[in-house]
Amino acid sequence: MSQTSPLMISLSRCFWVCAVAAVNAQSTVPSLTFAGGDPLGTPLPPLVGFNGISVPGTPGGAGAPVLTSFVSFSIEFAFFPDFAGSKSNPNTFSDNLLNNLKDFQGTKPNIRVGGNTQDYAIFDANLNVATNGTYIPSISNDYPRILSIGPSFFDSYTTWPDVSFVHGFNLAKNDSAAATSLVKSAADACKAITGDRLLYWEMGNEPDLFKTSAQGIMRPSSWSETDYIKEWQAKVASVEQSLRDSCGNSAVVRWLAPSFAGTSNSLDAVKAWKTGLNSAGKMARFSSHNYIGGATQPGVTLAGTLMNHTKTVASVGNHNKEQANLKAAGMNLDYILGETNSLYNQGAPGLSNSFGAALWGVDFNLYCAATNIKQVFMHMGTDYRYASWQPISTSKTAIGTKAPYYGNIAVAAALGNITAGDVRVQNIPLTTEKEAAYAIYENDLLMRVMIINMNQYNYSVAQPATRPESTYNFTVPASCAGNGMAQRLMANGSDAITGITFNGLSYNYELDHGKPKLLMNVTKDETVWVSSEGDFTAKVPWSSAVLVQLAC
């Protein structure tokens, strides 16, 4: 954070307060739009002693262009019908939330249907319901350890217009009945997931845990990368034959793999690649998984684990190293996170469902984009603490939009319409581990700056203190001079689980089933003045974020 002269502090306070007051008074100033037009208004003159953090005008240090539908979701296999509904009863609440993200990033999120229960699922052609699951509390109360799916499971793939899916097949089950089930399920899958609905197939979830998982040991300790590849290739071949027989060659698309749980488990991704995982050229994208910590891991806290840029850099850094080693081994596929979220084991209450986790999600996703991870699928399931929304009401959780969803919205807003051109993200280093900033470029032009303040501010205490705010000074190219626009991700504090807005908008189920509703007591589209030399100031309350839209 830069130091500011007394004169500059006075000026910036006046300009910022005036902007907020103008918005609250519903000024007649034309609304600011940045679709390639000129900046509005007169830029400020040069500001003495500004000392702004430099933001490059071109993305020389940015990550590679992100994939369309960068903000995407992974849905736990057993709960997909809850999220999507059925052909006769589609879940329109979920679809509204997906449409909101399309409004920002230009496409709906891709949906991966997978997770642990993907590798428990057995297809039963005679089952007259979508799923039939049995919970084993000694393993987990969060999802069924024994799972059958019926033909109507695949109806759920028809409910969301303009969504493309990744469907996960069971690799872990390894007996003759499971092999028969696998082939039969493929025949039903390809009949429902047709045309643009089908993105990729996936064979197995986190096979690097098959011989170590607390949910059940699925392979012997001697099981190696060579064994894994042999099984993967054999089951892929059997599924592809079933796809051809049932739906023709158009159903035989490429695969996500290897879908490992992380970068340091019992199978090594680089060794698997070198051993011939993609020798037949069937892989479309290299998918890995990541969680920044565990729900019950000692020492995990909101302030120290999630709202901590250093922790995020280290966690994502493991994938950056793996990707570099894979590239050195000849792997040139897009590297994505096909499943990720805050804390594994479905998240921790008070942490993963809080506004602080939404701020973590903004930092995590944008840092991924800044380091050549081209797409991120945030995982969720019914009653999961870290879910972006609860799709139905249960005995545990009411239907509704949850705090992490607002982080998804902020990321999509930061990236903008990815379909309009190449979007790249660059990390702008700040002083402490409790803050982060990112520059976003479209077709090599600076468009936005996201600033995230992760200093913890709790409001759910008997006597909350006055909320501090930090002042950030940035210097962008002089071509950005004029007016910018600030859009805030806000809540009462990092521990809030309700009352969250992005740019004054609420996406709560209770207001309009997840469609955006402007709240009258929250400011939106605040004016930011950019000087003739490209200087601007942003004030960011603790535990909040602001997206500054520029017109460069």
Coordinates of C-alpha atoms in Angstrom, one line a residue:
M1 CA 0.0 0.0 0.0
S2 CA 1.5 3.3 -1.0
Q3 CA 1.9 6.4 1.2
T4 CA -0.1 9.5 0.4
S5 CA 0.5 13.2 1.0
P6 CA -1.9 15.1 3.3
L7 CA -3.1 17.1 0.2
M8 CA -3.8 13.9 -1.7
I9 CA -5.6 12.3 1.2
S10 CA -7.9 15.3 1.4
L11 CA -8.5 15.4 -2.4
S12 CA -9.2 11.7 -2.6
R13 CA -11.6 11.7 0.3
C14 CA -13.5 14.6 -1.2
F15 CA -13.8 12.9 -4.6
W16 CA -14.7 9.6 -3.2
V17 CA -17.4 10.9 -0.9
C18 CA -18.8 13.1 -3.6
A19 CA -19.1 10.1 -5.9
V20 CA -20.9 8.0 -3.3
A21 CA -23.2 10.9 -2.4
A22 CA -24.1 11.4 -6.1
V23 CA -25.0 7.8 -6.4
N24 CA -27.2 7.8 -3.3
A25 CA -28.9 10.9 -4.5
Q26 CA -29.6 9.2 -7.9
S27 CA -27.8 11.9 -9.8
T28 CA -28.8 12.6 -13.4
V29 CA -25.2 12.1 -14.5
P30 CA -25.4 9.5 -17.4
S31 CA -24.6 5.9 -16.3
L32 CA -21.1 4.9 -17.2
T33 CA -20.6 2.3 -19.8
F34 CA -17.3 1.0 -21.1
A35 CA -18.0 -0.7 -24.4
G36 CA -15.1 0.9 -26.2
G37 CA -16.4 4.5 -25.8
D38 CA -14.3 7.5 -24.6
P39 CA -14.0 8.2 -20.9
L40 CA -16.6 10.6 -19.6
G41 CA -15.9 13.9 -17.9
T42 CA -12.6 15.8 -17.4
P43 CA -9.6 14.0 -15.9
L44 CA -8.1 15.5 -12.8
P45 CA -4.8 17.3 -13.1
P46 CA -1.6 15.6 -12.0
L47 CA -1.7 14.8 -8.3
V48 CA 1.3 15.8 -6.1
G49 CA 3.1 13.1 -4.1
F50 CA 0.7 10.3 -5.4
N51 CA 3.2 7.4 -5.5
G52 CA 0.7 5.0 -7.0
I53 CA 1.2 1.2 -7.5
S54 CA 2.0 0.8 -11.2
V55 CA -0.5 -1.2 -13.3
P56 CA 0.9 -2.1 -16.7
G57 CA -1.1 -1.1 -19.8
T58 CA -0.3 -4.3 -21.6
P59 CA -0.4 -7.9 -20.2
G60 CA 3.3 -8.7 -20.4
G61 CA 3.2 -10.6 -17.1
A62 CA -0.3 -11.9 -17.3
G63 CA -1.4 -15.5 -17.6
A64 CA -2.5 -17.1 -20.8
P65 CA -6.0 -16.2 -22.1
V66 CA -8.6 -18.0 -20.0
L67 CA -11.1 -20.4 -21.5
T68 CA -14.7 -19.4 -22.0
S69 CA -16.9 -20.4 -19.1
F70 CA -13.9 -19.8 -16.8
V71 CA -16.2 -19.7 -13.8
S72 CA -17.7 -23.2 -13.9
F73 CA -19.0 -25.8 -11.4
S74 CA -18.4 -29.4 -10.4
I75 CA -21.5 -30.9 -8.9
E76 CA -21.4 -34.0 -6.7
F77 CA -22.7 -36.9 -8.8
A78 CA -25.3 -38.1 -6.3
F79 CA -26.8 -34.7 -6.0
F80 CA -27.0 -33.6 -9.6
P81 CA -30.7 -34.2 -9.8
D82 CA -31.2 -31.9 -6.8
F83 CA -29.4 -29.1 -8.6
A84 CA -30.8 -29.6 -12.1
G85 CA -34.2 -31.1 -11.4
S86 CA -35.9 -33.3 -14.0
K87 CA -37.4 -32.8 -17.4
S88 CA -40.9 -32.5 -15.9
N89 CA -39.7 -30.4 -12.9
P90 CA -36.6 -28.4 -13.8
N91 CA -34.7 -26.4 -11.1
T92 CA -35.3 -22.9 -12.4
F93 CA -33.6 -21.4 -9.3
S94 CA -30.3 -23.0 -10.3
D95 CA -30.8 -22.0 -13.9
N96 CA -31.3 -18.4 -12.9
L97 CA -28.0 -18.4 -11.0
L98 CA -26.2 -19.9 -14.1
N99 CA -27.8 -17.2 -16.3
N100 CA -26.5 -14.4 -14.0
L101 CA -23.0 -15.6 -14.6
K102 CA -23.6 -15.8 -18.3
D103 CA -24.6 -12.1 -18.2
F104 CA -21.0 -11.3 -17.1
Q105 CA -18.7 -13.8 -18.7
G106 CA -20.7 -14.3 -21.9
T107 CA -21.5 -18.0 -21.5
K108 CA -23.1 -20.1 -18.8
P109 CA -20.7 -22.2 -16.6
N110 CA -19.7 -25.6 -17.8
I111 CA -21.0 -28.3 -15.4
R112 CA -18.9 -31.3 -14.4
V113 CA -21.0 -34.1 -12.8
G114 CA -18.6 -36.1 -10.7
G115 CA -16.9 -36.3 -7.4
N116 CA -16.5 -39.2 -4.9
T117 CA -20.0 -40.6 -5.6
Q118 CA -19.1 -40.8 -9.3
D119 CA -16.9 -43.8 -8.3
Y120 CA -19.7 -45.3 -6.2
A121 CA -22.5 -45.1 -8.8
I122 CA -23.9 -48.3 -10.3
F123 CA -26.4 -48.1 -13.1
D124 CA -29.7 -50.0 -12.5
A125 CA -31.9 -50.0 -15.6
N126 CA -34.9 -51.1 -13.5
L127 CA -34.6 -48.3 -10.9
N128 CA -37.7 -46.0 -11.2
V129 CA -36.1 -43.1 -9.4
A130 CA -33.0 -41.0 -10.3
T131 CA -30.9 -42.1 -7.4
N132 CA -31.0 -44.6 -4.5
G133 CA -28.3 -44.0 -2.0
T134 CA -27.2 -45.5 1.4
Y135 CA -25.3 -43.4 3.9
I136 CA -22.6 -45.0 6.0
P137 CA -22.1 -42.5 8.9
S138 CA -18.7 -44.0 9.8
I139 CA -17.5 -42.9 6.4
S140 CA -19.6 -39.7 5.7
N141 CA -22.9 -38.1 6.6
D142 CA -22.5 -35.8 3.6
Y143 CA -23.0 -38.2 0.7
P144 CA -24.1 -41.8 0.1
R145 CA -21.3 -44.4 0.1
I146 CA -23.5 -46.9 -1.8
L147 CA -25.3 -45.5 -4.8
S148 CA -27.5 -46.7 -7.6
I149 CA -28.7 -44.5 -10.5
G150 CA -31.6 -45.2 -12.8
P151 CA -32.4 -44.1 -16.3
S152 CA -34.2 -41.0 -15.1
F153 CA -30.9 -39.7 -13.6
F154 CA -30.0 -38.6 -17.2
D155 CA -33.2 -36.5 -17.5
S156 CA -31.3 -33.9 -15.4
Y157 CA -29.0 -33.2 -18.3
T158 CA -31.9 -31.8 -20.3
T159 CA -33.1 -29.1 -17.9
W160 CA -30.6 -26.2 -18.4
P161 CA -30.5 -24.6 -21.8
D162 CA -27.1 -23.6 -23.2
V163 CA -25.1 -25.6 -20.6
S164 CA -22.3 -28.0 -21.6
F165 CA -21.5 -31.0 -19.3
V166 CA -18.7 -33.3 -18.3
H167 CA -20.2 -36.6 -17.3
G168 CA -18.2 -38.8 -14.9
F169 CA -17.9 -42.6 -15.2
N170 CA -17.1 -45.1 -12.4
L171 CA -13.4 -46.2 -12.5
A172 CA -13.1 -47.4 -8.9
K173 CA -15.5 -50.3 -9.0
N174 CA -13.5 -53.2 -10.5
D175 CA -15.7 -56.3 -10.8
S176 CA -17.7 -57.8 -13.6
A177 CA -21.1 -56.3 -12.4
A178 CA -19.5 -52.8 -12.4
A179 CA -18.1 -53.4 -15.9
T180 CA -21.5 -54.3 -17.2
S181 CA -23.0 -51.3 -15.4
L182 CA -20.4 -49.0 -16.9
V183 CA -21.3 -50.0 -20.5
K184 CA -25.0 -49.8 -19.9
S185 CA -24.8 -46.3 -18.3
A186 CA -22.8 -45.0 -21.3
A187 CA -25.7 -46.0 -23.6
D188 CA -28.2 -43.9 -21.6
A189 CA -25.8 -41.1 -21.0
C190 CA -25.1 -40.4 -24.7
K191 CA -28.8 -40.3 -25.5
A192 CA -29.4 -37.5 -23.0
I193 CA -26.2 -35.6 -23.3
T194 CA -26.2 -34.7 -27.0
G195 CA -24.9 -32.0 -29.3
D196 CA -23.7 -28.9 -27.5
R197 CA -24.8 -30.4 -24.1
L198 CA -21.8 -32.7 -24.3
L199 CA -18.4 -31.2 -23.5
Y200 CA -16.3 -34.1 -22.4
W201 CA -16.4 -37.5 -20.6
E202 CA -14.4 -38.3 -17.5
M203 CA -13.3 -41.7 -16.3
G204 CA -12.8 -41.9 -12.5
N205 CA -12.5 -39.3 -9.7
E206 CA -9.2 -38.9 -7.8
P207 CA -7.6 -42.2 -8.6
D208 CA -4.5 -41.1 -6.8
L209 CA -6.4 -41.7 -3.6
F210 CA -7.7 -45.2 -4.6
K211 CA -5.2 -47.0 -2.4
T212 CA -5.2 -44.5 0.5
S213 CA -8.7 -42.9 0.9
A214 CA -10.4 -42.8 4.2
Q215 CA -13.7 -43.4 2.3
G216 CA -12.5 -46.9 1.4
I217 CA -9.4 -48.6 -0.1
M218 CA -10.1 -49.4 -3.7
R219 CA -6.7 -50.7 -5.0
P220 CA -3.7 -52.5 -3.5
S221 CA -0.7 -50.6 -2.2
S222 CA 1.3 -51.9 -5.2
W223 CA -1.1 -50.2 -7.7
S224 CA 1.1 -48.0 -9.9
E225 CA 0.9 -45.3 -12.6
T226 CA 1.3 -48.1 -15.2
D227 CA -1.6 -50.1 -13.6
Y228 CA -3.8 -47.0 -13.5
I229 CA -3.2 -46.2 -17.2
K230 CA -3.9 -49.7 -18.3
E231 CA -7.3 -49.7 -16.4
W232 CA -8.1 -46.2 -17.6
Q233 CA -7.5 -47.0 -21.3
A234 CA -9.4 -50.3 -21.1
K235 CA -12.5 -48.8 -19.5
V236 CA -12.4 -45.8 -21.9
A237 CA -12.3 -48.2 -24.8
S238 CA -15.3 -50.2 -23.5
V239 CA -17.3 -47.0 -22.9
E240 CA -16.4 -45.6 -26.3
Q241 CA -17.6 -48.8 -28.0
S242 CA -20.9 -48.6 -26.1
L243 CA -21.2 -44.9 -27.2
R244 CA -20.7 -45.8 -30.8
D245 CA -23.2 -48.7 -30.7
S246 CA -25.8 -46.6 -29.0
C247 CA -25.3 -43.1 -30.4
G248 CA -22.8 -43.2 -33.2
N249 CA -19.4 -41.7 -33.6
S250 CA -20.6 -38.2 -32.6
A251 CA -20.9 -39.3 -29.0
V252 CA -17.2 -40.3 -28.8
V253 CA -15.6 -37.1 -27.7
R254 CA -12.4 -36.6 -25.8
W255 CA -11.8 -37.0 -22.0
L256 CA -10.8 -35.0 -19.0
A257 CA -8.0 -36.7 -17.1
P258 CA -6.3 -37.7 -14.9
S259 CA -8.5 -35.9 -12.3
F260 CA -6.0 -36.5 -9.5
A261 CA -6.9 -35.1 -6.0
G262 CA -3.8 -33.1 -5.8
T263 CA -0.1 -32.8 -6.7
S264 CA 1.5 -35.0 -4.0
N265 CA -0.6 -38.2 -3.5
S266 CA 0.1 -41.8 -4.3
L267 CA 0.2 -41.4 -8.1
D268 CA 2.4 -38.9 -9.8
A269 CA 0.9 -36.9 -12.7
V270 CA 4.1 -36.3 -14.5
K271 CA 5.0 -40.0 -14.3
A272 CA 1.6 -41.0 -15.5
W273 CA 2.0 -38.6 -18.5
K274 CA 5.4 -40.0 -19.3
T275 CA 4.1 -43.6 -19.0
G276 CA 1.6 -43.0 -21.7
L277 CA -1.6 -41.7 -20.3
N278 CA -2.4 -39.8 -23.5
S279 CA -0.6 -42.1 -25.9
A280 CA -3.9 -42.5 -27.9
G281 CA -4.6 -38.8 -27.9
K282 CA -7.9 -39.1 -26.1
M283 CA -7.4 -36.4 -23.5
A284 CA -8.8 -32.9 -24.1
R285 CA -7.7 -31.1 -21.0
F286 CA -5.4 -31.9 -18.2
S287 CA -7.6 -31.8 -15.1
S288 CA -6.4 -31.7 -11.5
H289 CA -8.1 -31.0 -8.2
N290 CA -7.3 -28.7 -5.3
Y291 CA -8.4 -27.8 -1.8
I292 CA -6.5 -25.2 0.2
G293 CA -7.0 -27.2 3.5
G294 CA -9.3 -29.6 5.4
A295 CA -12.6 -28.8 7.2
T296 CA -11.3 -30.4 10.4
Q297 CA -7.6 -29.8 9.8
P298 CA -5.9 -28.4 13.0
G299 CA -5.1 -24.7 12.7
V300 CA -7.5 -23.9 9.9
T301 CA -9.2 -20.5 10.4
L302 CA -11.0 -18.0 8.3
A303 CA -8.4 -15.3 8.7
G304 CA -5.3 -17.4 8.6
T305 CA -6.2 -20.0 5.9
L306 CA -8.8 -18.6 3.5
M307 CA -8.4 -14.8 3.8
N308 CA -4.7 -15.1 3.2
H309 CA -3.1 -14.4 -0.2
T310 CA 0.2 -16.1 0.8
K311 CA -1.7 -19.4 1.4
T312 CA -3.5 -19.1 -1.9
V313 CA -0.2 -18.4 -3.8
A314 CA 1.4 -21.5 -2.1
S315 CA -1.6 -23.8 -2.9
V316 CA -1.9 -22.7 -6.5
G317 CA 1.8 -22.7 -6.8
N318 CA 1.9 -26.5 -6.4
H319 CA -0.2 -26.7 -9.6
N320 CA 2.0 -24.2 -11.3
K321 CA 5.1 -26.4 -10.6
E322 CA 3.3 -29.5 -11.8
Q323 CA 2.2 -27.8 -15.0
A324 CA 5.7 -26.6 -15.7
N325 CA 7.0 -30.2 -15.1
L326 CA 4.3 -31.6 -17.4
K327 CA 5.1 -29.1 -20.1
A328 CA 8.8 -30.1 -19.9
A329 CA 7.6 -33.7 -20.4
G330 CA 5.7 -32.7 -23.6
M331 CA 2.2 -32.0 -22.2
N332 CA 0.6 -29.0 -24.0
L333 CA -3.0 -29.4 -23.1
D334 CA -4.9 -26.7 -21.2
Y335 CA -4.4 -27.2 -17.5
I336 CA -7.6 -26.7 -15.5
L337 CA -8.9 -27.4 -12.0
G338 CA -11.8 -29.8 -12.6
E339 CA -12.8 -29.8 -9.0
T340 CA -11.8 -27.3 -6.2
N341 CA -13.1 -25.4 -3.3
S342 CA -12.0 -24.0 0.0
L343 CA -11.8 -26.9 2.6
Y344 CA -12.1 -30.6 1.6
N345 CA -14.7 -32.8 3.4
Q346 CA -17.4 -30.4 2.1
G347 CA -16.3 -27.4 4.0
A348 CA -16.5 -26.1 7.6
P349 CA -19.5 -24.2 9.0
G350 CA -18.7 -20.6 9.8
L351 CA -15.7 -20.7 7.4
S352 CA -16.6 -22.1 4.0
N353 CA -20.1 -20.6 4.0
S354 CA -19.0 -17.1 5.1
F355 CA -18.4 -13.9 3.2
G356 CA -14.7 -14.4 4.0
A357 CA -14.8 -17.6 1.8
A358 CA -16.3 -15.5 -1.0
L359 CA -13.4 -13.1 -0.8
W360 CA -11.1 -16.2 -0.8
G361 CA -12.8 -17.4 -3.9
V362 CA -12.2 -14.1 -5.8
D363 CA -8.5 -14.2 -4.9
F364 CA -8.1 -17.9 -5.6
N365 CA -9.8 -17.8 -9.0
L366 CA -8.1 -14.7 -10.3
Y367 CA -4.7 -16.0 -9.1
C368 CA -5.4 -19.2 -11.0
A369 CA -6.2 -17.2 -14.1
A370 CA -3.0 -15.2 -13.6
T371 CA -0.9 -18.3 -13.6
N372 CA -2.1 -20.2 -16.7
I373 CA -4.8 -22.3 -15.0
K374 CA -7.4 -21.7 -17.7
Q375 CA -10.6 -22.8 -16.1
V376 CA -11.9 -23.5 -12.6
F377 CA -14.8 -25.8 -11.5
M378 CA -16.0 -24.9 -8.0
H379 CA -17.3 -28.1 -6.4
M380 CA -20.6 -28.3 -4.5
G381 CA -23.3 -30.7 -3.4
T382 CA -26.6 -30.6 -1.5
D383 CA -26.0 -29.5 2.1
Y384 CA -22.3 -28.9 1.4
R385 CA -20.9 -26.1 3.6
Y386 CA -18.9 -24.6 0.8
A387 CA -21.6 -24.8 -1.9
S388 CA -22.4 -21.6 -3.9
W389 CA -26.1 -22.4 -3.5
Q390 CA -28.5 -24.8 -1.9
P391 CA -30.7 -26.1 -4.7
I392 CA -33.5 -27.5 -2.6
S393 CA -34.7 -27.4 1.0
T394 CA -33.7 -30.3 3.2
S395 CA -33.9 -31.1 6.9
K396 CA -30.4 -29.6 7.2
T397 CA -30.4 -26.5 4.9
A398 CA -32.9 -24.1 3.4
I399 CA -32.9 -23.5 -0.3
G400 CA -31.0 -20.3 -1.1
T401 CA -28.0 -18.4 -2.5
K402 CA -24.9 -18.7 -0.3
A403 CA -22.0 -16.4 0.3
P404 CA -19.5 -18.1 -2.1
Y405 CA -21.8 -17.5 -5.1
Y406 CA -21.2 -13.7 -4.7
G407 CA -17.5 -14.5 -5.1
N408 CA -18.3 -16.4 -8.3
I409 CA -20.2 -13.3 -9.6
A410 CA -17.3 -11.0 -8.7
V411 CA -14.9 -13.2 -10.6
A412 CA -17.2 -13.3 -13.7
A413 CA -17.6 -9.5 -13.6
A414 CA -13.8 -9.0 -13.3
L415 CA -13.2 -11.2 -16.4
G416 CA -16.0 -9.7 -18.4
N417 CA -17.3 -11.2 -21.7
I418 CA -14.7 -13.8 -22.5
T419 CA -16.4 -14.6 -25.8
A420 CA -15.6 -11.1 -27.1
G421 CA -11.8 -11.7 -27.2
D422 CA -8.8 -12.9 -25.3
V423 CA -9.1 -12.2 -21.5
R424 CA -5.9 -12.3 -19.5
V425 CA -5.2 -11.6 -15.8
Q426 CA -2.1 -10.3 -14.1
N427 CA -1.4 -10.4 -10.4
I428 CA -0.4 -6.9 -9.1
P429 CA 1.7 -7.5 -5.9
L430 CA 0.7 -5.6 -2.8
T431 CA 2.4 -5.2 0.5
T432 CA 0.8 -7.8 2.8
E433 CA -0.7 -11.3 2.7
K434 CA -4.1 -9.8 3.7
E435 CA -4.6 -8.0 0.3
A436 CA -4.4 -8.8 -3.4
A437 CA -4.9 -6.9 -6.6
Y438 CA -5.3 -8.0 -10.2
A439 CA -5.3 -6.3 -13.6
I440 CA -7.7 -7.7 -16.3
Y441 CA -7.0 -7.2 -20.0
E442 CA -9.1 -7.8 -23.0
N443 CA -7.3 -8.2 -26.3
D444 CA -4.2 -6.7 -24.7
L445 CA -6.1 -3.6 -23.4
L446 CA -6.3 -2.9 -19.7
M447 CA -10.0 -2.9 -18.7
R448 CA -10.4 -3.5 -15.0
V449 CA -8.5 -3.7 -11.7
M450 CA -9.8 -5.9 -8.8
I451 CA -8.7 -5.1 -5.3
I452 CA -9.4 -7.5 -2.4
N453 CA -8.9 -6.5 1.2
M454 CA -8.8 -9.7 3.4
N455 CA -8.1 -8.1 6.8
Q456 CA -10.6 -9.7 9.0
Y457 CA -13.6 -7.6 10.2
N458 CA -16.2 -9.5 12.2
Y459 CA -19.5 -7.9 12.9
S460 CA -21.4 -10.7 14.7
V461 CA -19.9 -9.7 18.1
A462 CA -21.6 -7.9 21.0
Q463 CA -19.9 -4.6 20.2
P464 CA -18.4 -4.5 16.8
A465 CA -15.6 -2.0 16.3
T466 CA -15.7 0.7 13.7
R467 CA -14.9 -0.9 10.4
P468 CA -11.4 0.2 9.1
E469 CA -10.7 0.9 5.5
S470 CA -7.5 0.9 3.5
T471 CA -6.6 3.4 0.8
Y472 CA -5.0 2.1 -2.4
N473 CA -3.3 4.4 -5.0
F474 CA -2.7 3.0 -8.5
T475 CA -1.2 4.5 -11.6
V476 CA -2.6 3.2 -14.9
P477 CA -1.7 4.4 -18.4
A478 CA -2.6 8.0 -19.1
S479 CA -5.0 6.7 -21.8
C480 CA -7.3 5.7 -19.0
A481 CA -7.7 9.3 -17.8
G482 CA -11.2 10.5 -17.1
N483 CA -13.9 8.6 -15.2
G484 CA -13.8 5.0 -14.0
M485 CA -16.4 3.1 -12.1
A486 CA -16.2 1.1 -8.9
Q487 CA -18.3 -2.0 -8.2
R488 CA -18.2 -3.4 -4.7
L489 CA -18.4 -6.9 -3.2
M490 CA -19.8 -6.1 0.2
A491 CA -21.3 -7.6 3.4
N492 CA -21.4 -6.6 7.0
G493 CA -18.2 -8.4 7.7
S494 CA -16.1 -11.5 6.9
D495 CA -18.3 -13.6 9.2
A496 CA -21.5 -12.7 7.4
I497 CA -23.5 -15.5 5.7
T498 CA -26.3 -13.3 4.5
G499 CA -26.8 -9.7 3.4
I500 CA -24.2 -9.9 0.7
T501 CA -24.2 -7.8 -2.5
F502 CA -22.2 -7.2 -5.6
N503 CA -22.5 -3.7 -7.0
G504 CA -25.7 -3.2 -5.0
L505 CA -27.3 -6.4 -6.4
S506 CA -28.7 -9.2 -4.4
Y507 CA -29.1 -12.7 -5.9
N508 CA -31.1 -14.1 -3.0
Y509 CA -33.7 -16.8 -3.6
E510 CA -36.2 -15.0 -1.4
L511 CA -36.2 -11.8 -3.6
D512 CA -36.7 -13.2 -7.1
H513 CA -35.5 -16.8 -7.1
G514 CA -31.9 -15.8 -7.7
K515 CA -32.4 -13.2 -10.4
P516 CA -30.6 -9.9 -9.7
K517 CA -32.4 -7.4 -7.6
L518 CA -31.0 -3.9 -6.9
L519 CA -31.2 -2.9 -3.2
M520 CA -31.9 0.7 -2.5
N521 CA -29.7 1.0 0.6
V522 CA -26.5 0.0 -1.2
T523 CA -24.4 2.1 -3.6
K524 CA -23.6 0.9 -7.1
D525 CA -21.4 2.1 -10.0
E526 CA -19.5 4.6 -7.9
T527 CA -17.5 7.1 -9.9
V528 CA -13.7 6.9 -9.8
W529 CA -11.7 9.9 -11.1
V530 CA -8.5 9.0 -13.0
S531 CA -6.0 11.9 -13.4
S532 CA -4.4 13.0 -16.6
E533 CA -1.4 10.9 -15.6
G534 CA -3.5 7.8 -14.9
D535 CA -3.6 8.1 -11.1
F536 CA -6.6 6.9 -9.1
T537 CA -7.5 6.1 -5.6
A538 CA -9.7 3.3 -4.2
K539 CA -10.9 3.1 -0.6
V540 CA -11.6 -0.5 0.4
P541 CA -13.2 -1.4 3.8
W542 CA -11.7 -4.3 5.5
S543 CA -13.1 -7.7 4.4
S544 CA -14.4 -6.5 1.1
A545 CA -13.4 -6.1 -2.5
V546 CA -13.9 -3.5 -5.3
L547 CA -13.7 -3.9 -9.0
V548 CA -12.6 -0.7 -10.8
Q549 CA -13.9 -0.5 -14.4
L550 CA -11.6 1.6 -16.6
A551 CA -12.0 3.2 -20.0
C552 CA -8.5 3.2 -21.4

